[in-house]
Tab-separated table of C-alpha atoms in Angstrom:
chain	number	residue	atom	x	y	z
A	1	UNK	CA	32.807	-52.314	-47.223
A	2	UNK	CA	31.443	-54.181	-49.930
A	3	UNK	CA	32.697	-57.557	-50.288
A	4	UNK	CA	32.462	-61.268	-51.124
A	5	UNK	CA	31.536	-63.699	-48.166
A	6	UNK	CA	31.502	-67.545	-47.732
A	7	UNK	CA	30.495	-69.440	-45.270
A	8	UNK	CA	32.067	-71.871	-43.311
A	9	UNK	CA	35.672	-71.169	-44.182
A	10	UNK	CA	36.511	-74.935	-43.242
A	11	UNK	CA	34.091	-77.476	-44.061
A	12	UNK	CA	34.615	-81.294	-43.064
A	13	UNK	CA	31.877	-83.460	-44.815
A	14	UNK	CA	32.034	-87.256	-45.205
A	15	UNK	CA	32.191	-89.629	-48.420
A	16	UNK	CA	28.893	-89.641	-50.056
A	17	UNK	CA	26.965	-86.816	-47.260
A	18	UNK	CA	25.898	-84.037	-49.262
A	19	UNK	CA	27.346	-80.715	-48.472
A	20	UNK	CA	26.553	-76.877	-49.458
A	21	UNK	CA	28.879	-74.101	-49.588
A	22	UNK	CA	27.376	-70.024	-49.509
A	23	UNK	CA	28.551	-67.116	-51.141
A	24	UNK	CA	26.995	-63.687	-50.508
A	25	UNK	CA	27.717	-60.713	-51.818
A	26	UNK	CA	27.147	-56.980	-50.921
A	27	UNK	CA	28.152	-56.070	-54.563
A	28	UNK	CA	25.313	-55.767	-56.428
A	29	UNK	CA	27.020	-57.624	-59.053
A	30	UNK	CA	24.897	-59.774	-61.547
A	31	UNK	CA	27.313	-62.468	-62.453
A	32	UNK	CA	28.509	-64.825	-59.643
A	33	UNK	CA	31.165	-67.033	-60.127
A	34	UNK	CA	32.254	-70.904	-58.270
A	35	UNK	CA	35.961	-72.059	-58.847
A	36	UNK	CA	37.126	-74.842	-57.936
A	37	UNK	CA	41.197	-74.992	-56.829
A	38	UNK	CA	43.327	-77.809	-55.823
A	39	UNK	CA	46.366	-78.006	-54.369
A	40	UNK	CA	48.959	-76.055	-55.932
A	41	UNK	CA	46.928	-75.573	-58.887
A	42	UNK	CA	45.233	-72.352	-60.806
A	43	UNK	CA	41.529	-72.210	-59.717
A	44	UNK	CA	39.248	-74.233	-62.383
A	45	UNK	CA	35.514	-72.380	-63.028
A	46	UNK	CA	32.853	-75.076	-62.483
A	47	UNK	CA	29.721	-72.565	-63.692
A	48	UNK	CA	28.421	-69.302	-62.906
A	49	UNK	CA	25.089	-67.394	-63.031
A	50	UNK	CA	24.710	-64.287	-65.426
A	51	UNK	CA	21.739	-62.480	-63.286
A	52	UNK	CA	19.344	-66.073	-63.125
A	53	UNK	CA	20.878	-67.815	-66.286
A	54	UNK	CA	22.615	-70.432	-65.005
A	55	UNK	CA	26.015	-71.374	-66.977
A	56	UNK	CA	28.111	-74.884	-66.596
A	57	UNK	CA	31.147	-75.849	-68.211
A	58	UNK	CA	31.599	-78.415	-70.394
A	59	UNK	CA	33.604	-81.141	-67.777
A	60	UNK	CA	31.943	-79.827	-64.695
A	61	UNK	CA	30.665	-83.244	-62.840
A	62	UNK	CA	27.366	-83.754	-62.515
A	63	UNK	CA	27.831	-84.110	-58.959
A	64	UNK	CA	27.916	-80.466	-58.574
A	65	UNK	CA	25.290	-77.812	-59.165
A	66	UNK	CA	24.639	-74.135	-57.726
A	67	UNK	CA	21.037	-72.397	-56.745
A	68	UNK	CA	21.127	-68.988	-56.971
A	69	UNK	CA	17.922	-67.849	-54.849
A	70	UNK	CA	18.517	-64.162	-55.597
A	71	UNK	CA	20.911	-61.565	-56.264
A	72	UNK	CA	22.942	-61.418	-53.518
A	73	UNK	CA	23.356	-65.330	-52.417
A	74	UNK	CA	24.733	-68.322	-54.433
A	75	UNK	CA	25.321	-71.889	-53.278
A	76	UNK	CA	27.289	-74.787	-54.441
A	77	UNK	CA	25.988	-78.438	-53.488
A	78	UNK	CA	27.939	-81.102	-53.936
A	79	UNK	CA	25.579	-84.461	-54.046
A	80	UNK	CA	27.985	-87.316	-53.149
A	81	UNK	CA	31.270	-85.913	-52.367
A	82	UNK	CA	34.347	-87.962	-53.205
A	83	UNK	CA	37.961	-88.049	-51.788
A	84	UNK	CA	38.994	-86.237	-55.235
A	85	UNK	CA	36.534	-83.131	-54.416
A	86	UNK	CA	38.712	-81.706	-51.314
A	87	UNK	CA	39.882	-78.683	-52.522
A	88	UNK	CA	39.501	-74.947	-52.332
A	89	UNK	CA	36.459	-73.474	-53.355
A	90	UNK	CA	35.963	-69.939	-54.594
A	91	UNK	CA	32.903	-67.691	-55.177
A	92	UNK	CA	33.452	-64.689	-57.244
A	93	UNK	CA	31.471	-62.126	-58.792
A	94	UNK	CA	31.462	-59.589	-61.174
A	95	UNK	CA	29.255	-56.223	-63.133
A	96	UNK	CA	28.453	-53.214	-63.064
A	97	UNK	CA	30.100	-50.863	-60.951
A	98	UNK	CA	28.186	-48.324	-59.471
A	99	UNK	CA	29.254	-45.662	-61.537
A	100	UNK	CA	27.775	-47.808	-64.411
A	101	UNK	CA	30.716	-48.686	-66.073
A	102	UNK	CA	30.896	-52.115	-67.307
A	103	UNK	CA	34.007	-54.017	-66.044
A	104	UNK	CA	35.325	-57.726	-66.198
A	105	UNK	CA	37.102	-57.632	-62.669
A	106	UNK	CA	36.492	-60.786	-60.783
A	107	UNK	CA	36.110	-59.888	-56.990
A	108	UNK	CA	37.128	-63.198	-54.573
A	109	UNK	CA	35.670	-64.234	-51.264
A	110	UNK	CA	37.890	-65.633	-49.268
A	111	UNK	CA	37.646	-69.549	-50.142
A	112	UNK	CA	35.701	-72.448	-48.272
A	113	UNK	CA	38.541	-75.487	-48.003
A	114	UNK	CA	36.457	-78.903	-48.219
A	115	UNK	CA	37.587	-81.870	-46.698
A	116	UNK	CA	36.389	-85.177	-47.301
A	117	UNK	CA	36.866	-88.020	-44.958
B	1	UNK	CA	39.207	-69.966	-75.227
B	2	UNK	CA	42.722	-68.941	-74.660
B	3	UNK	CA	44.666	-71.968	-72.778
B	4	UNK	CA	47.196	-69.501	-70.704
B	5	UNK	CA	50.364	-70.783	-69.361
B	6	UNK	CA	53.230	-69.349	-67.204
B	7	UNK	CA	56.766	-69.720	-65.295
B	8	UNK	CA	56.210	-71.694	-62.612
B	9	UNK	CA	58.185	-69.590	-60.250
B	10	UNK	CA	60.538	-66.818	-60.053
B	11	UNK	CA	62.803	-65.473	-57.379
B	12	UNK	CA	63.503	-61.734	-56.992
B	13	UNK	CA	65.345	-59.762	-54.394
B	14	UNK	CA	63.705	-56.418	-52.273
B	15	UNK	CA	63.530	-53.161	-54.236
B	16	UNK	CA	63.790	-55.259	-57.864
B	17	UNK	CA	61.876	-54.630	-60.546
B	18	UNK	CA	59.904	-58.305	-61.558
B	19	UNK	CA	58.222	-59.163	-64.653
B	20	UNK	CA	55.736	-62.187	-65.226
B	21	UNK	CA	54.721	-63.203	-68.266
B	22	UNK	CA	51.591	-65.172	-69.515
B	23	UNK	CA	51.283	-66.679	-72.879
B	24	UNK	CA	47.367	-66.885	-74.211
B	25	UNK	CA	48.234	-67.381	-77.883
B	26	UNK	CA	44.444	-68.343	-78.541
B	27	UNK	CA	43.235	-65.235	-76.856
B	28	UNK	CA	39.634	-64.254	-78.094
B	29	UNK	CA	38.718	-60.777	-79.520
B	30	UNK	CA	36.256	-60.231	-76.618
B	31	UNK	CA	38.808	-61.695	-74.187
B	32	UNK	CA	40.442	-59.093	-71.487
B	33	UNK	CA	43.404	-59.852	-69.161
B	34	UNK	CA	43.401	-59.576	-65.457
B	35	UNK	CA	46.172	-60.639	-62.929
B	36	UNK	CA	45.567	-61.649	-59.595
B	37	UNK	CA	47.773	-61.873	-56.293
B	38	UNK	CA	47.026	-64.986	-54.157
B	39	UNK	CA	48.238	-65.790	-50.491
B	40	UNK	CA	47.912	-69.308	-49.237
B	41	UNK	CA	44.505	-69.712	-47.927
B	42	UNK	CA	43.196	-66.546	-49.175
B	43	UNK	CA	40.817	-65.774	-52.469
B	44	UNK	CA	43.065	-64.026	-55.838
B	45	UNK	CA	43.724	-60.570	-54.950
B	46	UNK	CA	42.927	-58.421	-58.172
B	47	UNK	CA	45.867	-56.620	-59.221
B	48	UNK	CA	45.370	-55.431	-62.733
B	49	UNK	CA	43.343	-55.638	-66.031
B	50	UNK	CA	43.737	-54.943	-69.664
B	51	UNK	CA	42.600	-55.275	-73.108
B	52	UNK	CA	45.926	-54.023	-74.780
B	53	UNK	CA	49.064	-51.739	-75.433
B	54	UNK	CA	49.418	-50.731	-71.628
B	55	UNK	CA	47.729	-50.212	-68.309
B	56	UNK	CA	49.149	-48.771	-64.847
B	57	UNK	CA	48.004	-48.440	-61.777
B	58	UNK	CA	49.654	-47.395	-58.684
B	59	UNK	CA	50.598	-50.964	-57.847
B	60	UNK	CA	51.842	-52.633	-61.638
B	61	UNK	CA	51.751	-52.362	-65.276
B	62	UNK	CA	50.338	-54.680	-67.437
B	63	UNK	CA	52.091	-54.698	-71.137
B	64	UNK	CA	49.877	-56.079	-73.702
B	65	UNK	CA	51.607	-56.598	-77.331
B	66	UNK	CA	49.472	-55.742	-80.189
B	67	UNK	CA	49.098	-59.070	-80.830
B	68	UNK	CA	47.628	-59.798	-77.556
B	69	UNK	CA	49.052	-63.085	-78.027
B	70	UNK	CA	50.873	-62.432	-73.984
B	71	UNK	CA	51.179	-60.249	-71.474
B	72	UNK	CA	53.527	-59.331	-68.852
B	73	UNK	CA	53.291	-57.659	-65.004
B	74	UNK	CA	55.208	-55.914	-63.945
B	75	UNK	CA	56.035	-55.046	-59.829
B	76	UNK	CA	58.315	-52.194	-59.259
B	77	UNK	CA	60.362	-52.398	-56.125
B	78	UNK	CA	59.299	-55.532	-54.430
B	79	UNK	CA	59.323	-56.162	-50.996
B	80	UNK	CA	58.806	-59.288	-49.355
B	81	UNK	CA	55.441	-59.097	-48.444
B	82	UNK	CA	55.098	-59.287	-52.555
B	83	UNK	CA	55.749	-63.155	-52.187
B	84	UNK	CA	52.983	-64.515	-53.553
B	85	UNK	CA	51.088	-66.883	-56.202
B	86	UNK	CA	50.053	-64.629	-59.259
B	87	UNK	CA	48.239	-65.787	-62.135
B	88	UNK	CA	46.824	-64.192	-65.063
B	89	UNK	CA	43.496	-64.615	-66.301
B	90	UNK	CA	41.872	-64.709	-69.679
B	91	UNK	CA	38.421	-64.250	-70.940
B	92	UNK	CA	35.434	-62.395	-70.995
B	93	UNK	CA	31.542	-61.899	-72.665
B	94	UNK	CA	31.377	-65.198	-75.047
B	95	UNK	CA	27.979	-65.385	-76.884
B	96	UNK	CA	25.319	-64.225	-73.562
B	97	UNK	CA	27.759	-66.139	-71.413
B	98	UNK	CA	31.395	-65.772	-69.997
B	99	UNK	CA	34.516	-67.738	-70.250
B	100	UNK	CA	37.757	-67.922	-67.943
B	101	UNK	CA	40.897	-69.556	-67.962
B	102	UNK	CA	43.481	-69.570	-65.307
B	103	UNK	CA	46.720	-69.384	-66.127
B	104	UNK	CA	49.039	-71.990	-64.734
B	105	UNK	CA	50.896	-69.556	-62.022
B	106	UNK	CA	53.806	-68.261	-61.192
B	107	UNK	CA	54.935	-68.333	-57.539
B	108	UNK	CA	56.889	-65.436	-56.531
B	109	UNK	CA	59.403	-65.720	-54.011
B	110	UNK	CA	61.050	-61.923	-52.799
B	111	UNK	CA	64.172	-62.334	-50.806
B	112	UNK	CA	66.103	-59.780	-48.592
């Protein structure tokens, strides 16, 4: 089936130790979305890539940026993680279906949950 | 781009109807509406998506005034494997980019 995959589902990193999150995607889809979700809260989009145009938002920290090495893979590094950077994070994409009907559905991979000791 | 809020919870019992609303009163013309379903520890589930007037599938409705101002899903005959975060989301195409907003959530809570 085609879906949404990240890799590790649990990742422990320390203060400071750079860490990178994957997201593949058997989709074909040219937009690829990261999220960011705390606790109890709504998920938060840090960026996303429309095919190789890469997109932040506005209060996205420096102290994360994404590489998107082709159409199928996107990765979120995190330069100096901090205690308030544990969270959920969620890759998501979204395109074309393969009928060629343009759509705005977001599909989710499953989530990677950073912690930060 | 639409700030989106919603109930924070609701509590429904098996075989009700339920109906969650969302409230994007800055809603964009290119903007669409989608709900997601999300399980603790799991990714959104997508449940539904609209522009306006109304959409059904064969697992909700999505009612979309003509204002587009909010929208509401709707569950027919919940069961309790329908308890669950849902949020809305709002946003689409924005000028060769895209922009998203979460709505705040509204955990659903079925009971027998």
């Amino acid at each position: 089936d085609a879906m949404v995959i990240q890799n590790p589902r649990y990742q422990v990193t320390q203060f400071g130790k750079p860490v990178t999150l994957s997201c593949s995607q058997t989709l074909n889809h040219n937009v690829m979305y990261w999220y960011q979700q705390k606790s109890s809260q709504a998920p938060k989009l840090l960026f996303h890539y429309y095919d190789k145009d890469f997109n932040n938002e506005a209060d996205t920290p420096d102290n994360f940026q994404s590489r998107r090495p082709n159409t199928s893979f996107c990765f979120l590094d995190i330069r100096s993680p901090g205690l308030g950077d544990a969270a959920m994070y969620l890759c998501a994409t979204s395109g074309l279906q393969l009928t060629g009907k343009g759509t705005y559905e977001q599909y989710f991979g499953p989530g990677t949950r950073l912690t930060v000791t | 781009l639409a700030k989106t809020t919603q109930p924070i919870s609701m509590d429904s019992y098996e075989g009700q109807e339920v109906n969650i609303t969302c409230s994007h009163n800055n809603i964009a013309t290119n903007d669409y509406i989608t709900w997601y379903q999300q399980f603790p520890s799991q990714g959104p589930r997508f449940i539904i998506q609209g522009y306006k007037t109304k959409v059904t599938n064969e697992v909700a409705s999505l009612f979309i005034p003509a204002d587009r101002k909010s929208s509401t899903l709707s569950l027919p005959r919940v069961s309790l494997s329908d308890t669950a975060v849902y949020y809305c989301l709002v946003g689409g195409p924005d000028g060769g980019t895209y922009k998203y907003i979460f709505g705040t959530g509204t955990r659903l809570k079925v009971l027998a």
